[in-house]
XYZ file of C-alpha atoms in Angstrom:
433
model
C 139.562 114.438 73.287
C 140.713 116.712 70.510
C 138.273 115.131 68.145
C 135.351 115.515 70.661
C 136.345 119.246 71.041
C 136.505 119.602 67.251
C 133.082 117.961 66.914
C 131.680 120.395 69.614
C 133.138 123.399 67.715
C 131.721 122.139 64.471
C 128.274 121.726 66.078
C 128.415 125.245 67.464
C 129.506 126.695 64.233
C 126.802 124.917 62.221
C 124.121 126.059 64.703
C 125.425 129.704 64.535
C 125.324 129.549 60.781
C 121.902 128.196 60.565
C 120.598 130.745 63.085
C 122.119 133.591 61.027
C 120.910 132.168 57.735
C 117.241 131.843 59.226
C 117.398 135.368 60.448
C 118.588 136.734 57.172
C 115.919 134.681 55.264
C 113.191 136.020 57.738
C 114.354 139.663 57.174
C 114.381 139.187 53.328
C 110.812 137.771 53.496
C 109.670 140.629 55.676
C 111.168 143.361 53.481
C 110.196 141.752 50.157
C 106.880 140.321 51.194
C 104.978 141.670 48.281
C 107.271 140.280 45.823
C 107.599 136.945 47.511
C 103.776 136.627 47.565
C 103.608 137.408 43.988
C 106.207 134.797 43.254
C 104.445 132.182 45.324
C 101.084 132.952 43.588
C 102.854 132.489 40.186
C 104.326 129.187 41.197
C 100.895 128.066 42.523
C 99.178 129.014 39.313
C 101.729 127.052 37.225
C 101.582 124.002 39.497
C 97.764 124.247 39.884
C 97.202 120.917 37.710
C 99.526 119.085 39.981
C 97.883 120.594 43.097
C 94.373 119.491 41.808
C 95.761 116.047 41.007
C 97.252 115.709 44.459
C 93.855 116.548 45.981
C 92.011 114.011 43.693
C 94.511 111.296 44.465
C 94.305 111.978 48.130
C 90.520 111.992 48.271
C 90.564 108.663 46.106
C 93.255 106.988 48.224
C 90.885 105.034 50.601
C 88.840 103.769 47.634
C 92.064 102.652 45.973
C 93.442 101.009 48.998
C 90.222 99.087 49.593
C 90.023 97.946 46.048
C 93.786 97.035 45.924
C 93.484 94.841 49.109
C 90.434 92.986 47.904
C 91.447 92.595 44.327
C 94.982 91.346 45.293
C 93.551 88.849 47.765
C 91.060 87.564 45.224
C 93.547 87.124 42.436
C 95.935 85.198 44.751
C 93.119 82.880 45.737
C 92.640 82.324 41.999
C 96.309 80.990 41.914
C 97.579 83.993 39.964
C 101.366 84.624 40.282
C 101.939 87.220 43.075
C 103.653 89.762 40.998
C 100.972 89.533 38.298
C 98.275 89.615 40.869
C 99.661 92.863 42.443
C 100.377 94.640 39.088
C 96.873 93.722 37.901
C 95.309 94.760 41.239
C 97.027 98.131 41.098
C 95.943 98.854 37.486
C 92.296 97.853 37.968
C 92.106 99.761 41.281
C 93.406 102.970 39.706
C 91.074 102.428 36.742
C 88.012 101.740 38.899
C 88.799 104.766 41.201
C 89.245 107.237 38.492
C 86.443 106.177 36.356
C 84.071 105.990 39.333
C 85.115 109.504 40.364
C 84.558 110.890 36.924
C 81.195 109.109 36.671
C 80.124 110.363 40.052
C 80.998 113.955 39.223
C 79.337 113.816 35.805
C 76.120 112.252 37.257
C 75.993 114.948 39.882
C 76.457 117.783 37.354
C 73.864 116.140 34.969
C 71.464 115.865 38.000
C 72.042 119.236 39.546
C 72.586 121.509 36.454
C 68.992 121.120 34.905
C 67.328 121.716 38.239
C 69.712 124.612 39.037
C 68.940 126.261 35.620
C 65.175 125.704 36.288
C 65.502 127.476 39.583
C 67.344 130.339 38.074
C 64.675 130.594 35.280
C 61.884 130.667 38.059
C 63.788 133.435 39.850
C 63.967 135.564 36.661
C 60.254 134.929 35.930
C 59.287 135.754 39.546
C 61.245 138.952 39.581
C 58.915 140.280 36.842
C 55.891 139.411 38.991
C 57.572 141.142 42.049
C 58.045 144.259 40.010
C 54.459 144.273 38.858
C 53.263 143.799 42.355
C 55.449 146.604 43.704
C 54.172 148.884 40.920
C 50.535 148.025 41.686
C 51.210 148.536 45.297
C 52.780 151.925 44.759
C 49.968 153.163 42.521
C 47.329 152.075 45.034
C 49.245 153.870 47.727
C 49.517 157.169 46.062
C 45.779 156.900 45.031
C 44.865 156.413 48.706
C 47.318 159.244 49.757
C 46.966 162.161 47.212
C 48.790 164.606 49.648
C 51.897 162.452 49.570
C 51.668 162.069 45.893
C 51.469 165.942 45.409
C 54.447 166.375 47.710
C 56.618 163.806 45.902
C 55.477 165.193 42.488
C 56.553 168.695 43.390
C 59.858 167.333 44.632
C 60.403 165.364 41.336
C 59.601 168.524 39.257
C 62.149 170.663 41.214
C 64.691 167.816 40.862
C 63.997 167.472 37.060
C 64.813 171.185 36.661
C 68.027 170.968 38.445
C 68.930 167.795 36.589
C 68.364 169.494 33.307
C 70.623 172.399 34.327
C 73.289 169.940 35.483
C 73.199 168.149 32.234
C 73.544 171.310 30.056
C 76.458 172.610 32.139
C 78.353 169.499 32.746
C 77.451 166.542 30.611
C 76.844 168.127 27.208
C 80.481 169.540 26.899
C 81.756 166.144 27.561
C 79.844 164.359 24.890
C 82.455 165.180 22.283
C 84.641 162.458 23.622
C 81.568 160.019 24.034
C 82.324 158.032 20.812
C 85.806 157.067 21.853
C 84.724 156.146 25.317
C 81.860 153.978 23.908
C 84.325 152.239 21.654
C 86.656 151.610 24.476
C 83.728 150.265 26.536
C 82.663 147.854 23.832
C 86.130 146.703 23.533
C 86.362 146.128 27.308
C 83.368 144.114 27.277
C 84.494 141.831 24.629
C 87.912 141.615 26.475
C 86.027 140.676 29.640
C 84.031 137.966 27.918
C 87.081 136.626 26.174
C 88.927 136.568 29.585
C 86.099 134.745 31.106
C 86.127 132.136 28.374
C 89.955 131.788 28.782
C 89.410 131.097 32.641
C 86.785 128.528 31.956
C 89.136 126.810 29.500
C 92.054 127.070 31.865
C 90.091 125.539 34.663
C 88.790 122.657 32.494
C 92.482 122.069 31.380
C 93.756 121.992 34.882
C 91.105 119.572 36.014
C 91.819 117.210 33.089
C 95.544 117.356 33.709
C 94.790 116.874 37.476
C 93.088 113.625 36.699
C 96.145 112.395 34.743
C 98.486 113.468 37.654
C 96.122 111.625 39.995
C 96.561 108.428 37.961
C 100.302 108.617 38.072
C 100.145 109.462 41.859
C 97.916 106.412 42.635
C 100.116 104.127 40.558
C 103.322 105.187 42.291
C 101.839 105.776 45.659
C 103.473 102.901 47.387
C 106.841 103.536 45.815
C 106.750 107.277 46.742
C 105.930 106.484 50.313
C 108.768 103.903 50.514
C 111.238 106.377 49.113
C 110.076 108.983 51.651
C 110.560 106.615 54.552
C 113.982 105.666 53.179
C 115.086 109.176 53.098
C 113.911 109.890 56.577
C 115.722 106.898 58.110
C 118.861 107.811 56.161
C 118.993 111.436 57.545
C 117.638 111.193 61.092
C 118.474 108.967 64.099
C 116.184 105.993 64.556
C 114.008 107.484 67.313
C 113.678 110.748 65.509
C 112.711 108.998 62.373
C 110.116 106.805 64.010
C 108.754 110.027 65.589
C 108.527 111.910 62.322
C 106.823 109.041 60.567
C 104.385 108.754 63.539
C 103.639 112.317 63.174
C 102.985 111.881 59.379
C 100.432 109.100 60.308
C 98.803 111.505 62.801
C 98.606 114.351 60.178
C 97.121 111.862 57.679
C 94.496 110.630 60.209
C 93.366 114.076 61.340
C 93.459 115.873 58.080
C 92.208 113.091 55.813
C 89.633 111.930 58.282
C 88.194 115.494 58.705
C 88.143 116.416 54.949
C 86.583 113.106 53.696
C 84.198 113.074 56.631
C 83.166 116.684 56.098
C 82.630 116.003 52.409
C 80.337 112.937 53.074
C 78.638 114.836 55.868
C 77.925 117.791 53.534
C 76.647 115.472 50.806
C 74.163 113.916 53.159
C 72.976 117.246 54.468
C 72.359 118.388 50.872
C 70.348 115.230 50.189
C 68.435 115.568 53.360
C 67.742 119.218 52.631
C 66.405 118.427 49.168
C 64.164 115.756 50.297
C 62.819 117.996 53.173
C 62.300 121.055 50.942
C 60.653 119.015 48.280
C 58.223 117.523 50.802
C 57.478 121.003 52.286
C 56.918 122.401 48.727
C 59.445 125.087 49.198
C 60.492 126.754 46.004
C 64.013 126.367 44.426
C 64.451 123.050 46.316
C 67.462 121.868 44.186
C 69.138 125.327 44.166
C 68.888 125.892 47.947
C 69.946 122.327 48.720
C 73.165 122.660 46.646
C 73.942 125.887 48.387
C 73.162 124.526 51.940
C 75.306 121.319 51.114
C 78.263 123.239 49.572
C 78.429 125.853 52.432
C 78.151 123.087 55.067
C 81.726 122.137 54.167
C 82.887 125.283 56.075
C 82.661 124.372 59.805
C 80.719 126.628 62.159
C 79.933 129.489 59.772
C 78.765 127.313 56.928
C 75.072 126.874 57.959
C 74.716 130.592 58.390
C 76.512 131.453 55.027
C 74.123 129.027 53.209
C 70.901 129.742 55.091
C 70.937 133.561 54.553
C 70.748 133.912 50.731
C 68.597 130.738 50.446
C 66.148 132.326 53.045
C 66.105 135.587 50.840
C 65.409 133.746 47.789
C 62.502 131.855 49.380
C 61.286 135.093 51.057
C 60.796 136.721 47.586
C 58.351 133.933 46.717
C 56.546 133.600 50.056
C 57.374 134.947 53.657
C 55.552 131.906 55.125
C 57.560 129.497 53.280
C 60.646 131.497 54.240
C 59.814 130.980 57.861
C 59.234 127.255 57.284
C 62.581 127.015 55.377
C 64.552 128.651 58.246
C 62.884 126.433 60.897
C 63.750 123.325 58.691
C 67.372 124.424 58.049
C 67.873 125.060 61.904
C 66.482 121.479 62.612
C 68.704 119.930 59.864
C 71.808 121.835 61.269
C 70.973 120.724 64.796
C 70.726 117.121 63.605
C 73.884 117.400 61.706
C 75.845 119.101 64.507
C 74.652 116.813 67.274
C 74.061 113.481 65.585
C 75.094 113.162 61.938
C 78.272 115.097 62.012
C 79.767 113.461 65.180
C 78.773 109.999 63.903
C 80.688 110.494 60.599
C 83.679 112.721 61.849
C 83.993 111.556 65.397
C 86.586 113.527 67.424
C 89.094 113.769 64.550
C 90.371 117.156 65.512
C 90.424 117.263 69.338
C 89.833 120.958 69.280
C 87.591 122.856 71.659
C 84.840 125.131 70.114
C 87.013 128.176 70.981
C 89.943 127.009 68.963
C 87.689 125.928 65.996
C 86.273 129.372 65.918
C 89.846 130.861 66.130
C 91.215 128.621 63.390
C 88.357 129.406 60.964
C 88.803 133.173 61.486
C 92.478 133.064 61.207
C 92.844 130.816 58.181
C 89.724 132.305 56.529
C 91.406 135.766 56.736
C 94.582 134.515 55.216
C 93.407 132.098 52.563
C 89.600 132.843 51.902
C 87.216 130.149 51.699
C 89.869 127.446 51.239
C 91.289 128.486 54.554
C 87.948 128.225 56.263
C 87.680 124.657 55.014
C 91.169 123.399 55.888
C 91.761 125.642 58.793
C 90.334 123.339 61.464
C 92.339 120.282 60.593
C 95.531 122.237 59.969
C 95.320 123.966 63.347
C 94.593 120.749 65.002
C 97.685 119.267 63.644
C 99.783 122.281 64.775
C 98.210 122.027 68.290
C 99.065 118.362 68.346
C 102.655 118.948 67.328
C 102.841 121.716 70.056
C 101.377 119.445 72.820
C 103.824 116.774 71.783
C 106.784 119.211 72.059
C 105.541 120.369 75.503
C 105.167 116.774 76.745
C 108.619 115.779 75.570
C 110.265 118.698 77.501
C 108.270 117.965 80.549
C 109.283 114.279 80.528
C 112.835 115.276 80.011
C 112.555 117.367 83.215
C 110.860 114.607 85.055
C 107.575 116.416 85.217
C 104.149 115.140 84.483
C 102.586 115.673 81.077
C 99.049 115.260 82.342
C 97.269 118.765 82.279
C 95.085 117.734 85.351
C 98.323 117.695 87.477
C 98.668 121.362 86.943
C 95.202 122.484 87.984
C 95.438 124.536 91.185
C 99.182 124.261 91.035
C 101.046 127.003 92.915
C 104.626 125.840 92.320
C 107.018 122.977 91.957
C 109.503 122.538 94.727
C 113.038 123.117 93.204
C 114.748 120.789 95.572
C 112.567 117.552 95.597
C 110.302 118.348 92.565
C 107.179 117.958 94.644
C 104.028 119.930 93.476
C 102.683 122.585 95.816
C 98.948 123.131 95.413
C 96.623 125.937 96.483
C 94.382 125.218 99.500
C 90.814 124.996 98.449
C 87.711 125.177 100.768
C 86.230 122.158 99.123
C 88.714 119.403 97.732
C 86.046 118.163 95.351
C 85.891 121.473 93.478
C 88.821 122.372 91.254
C 89.571 126.009 90.814
C 92.635 127.530 89.046
C 94.585 129.931 91.252
């Protein structure tokens, strides 16, 4: 009896301590949010190679698992010793996955960059033509409207006199310090170029180290998962541990399925867009296809984000082709949203359109473009965890966890637990009270 009371007191004390500690930690984070965010940003910057490596390993995990299963089975059929077959299968699976990823990325870059540069060169050359056309149109307009030309000419003469006065009174006295300012400006330009070069080198270094990290993660994937499960079962009770591992599987299913499916979907949209724009003879086909494919990764807003700048580029070349391009993009997005996307992704998130829009706006505002991409699967996981929490509490109270049982519900009788519903004029129509 005394031991039970002592255990109860210890439980109450530990709970109180954790509540107080959590409150103090929350207050500290609120009052020092700026410093904490700077610290988190610095930690993320330092660990960026490992973050990139984790992303690469996570995206390559399905390919690695597929190769591992088939290679291990094939080697065992060839009468290889089980340990040797497994070790060799792991090594070959990692090697093929990493080399295949590097080859694919290099091939895409080699395919896209020349066409991308050609498109940019066409834009630069076309801009000179647009300036010439604008100048010719302006000259012809003034020739046909001499009154407007005289009015604008008088205004320019008056403005020119005022500008000369302003230059003499304000600008000339400041020219004494111009040499130092120019020197500082040139120095700032070189510093900016050097900083840009450093950023490029830093990104290349992070990606290179990321691939090395991905190799180690894939090699030790099964061991890491086993140690994690071992820790969970050692800390939590058996039902709780099973539930936690089940939730991890659900997170992996939703998050991994959405990200990989969205990448495949966007790649196919980019290919379809390139084929269509090439057949329709729309300018900058490769450039607009890359933009449309990349922005399609962003749910909901992606098609609009990609179509607007591409439409402007095509408009500068030909208004008719711009209209054709916009119609084609709308058709492709309808095909993707109603046929291709659901076929690839399925219902991996389980979110309604309202919550998809909400998650994109929320996570996009907090984390930018990355937040817009990962916001939907992350929010889907949070909603699933919340629904699981609600269902567990309802079951503990002996109530139904089916949401349809709560439509038109007025109250639950406190004595017998029976549900009392609103009276409807037509029992076939369900209206919430």
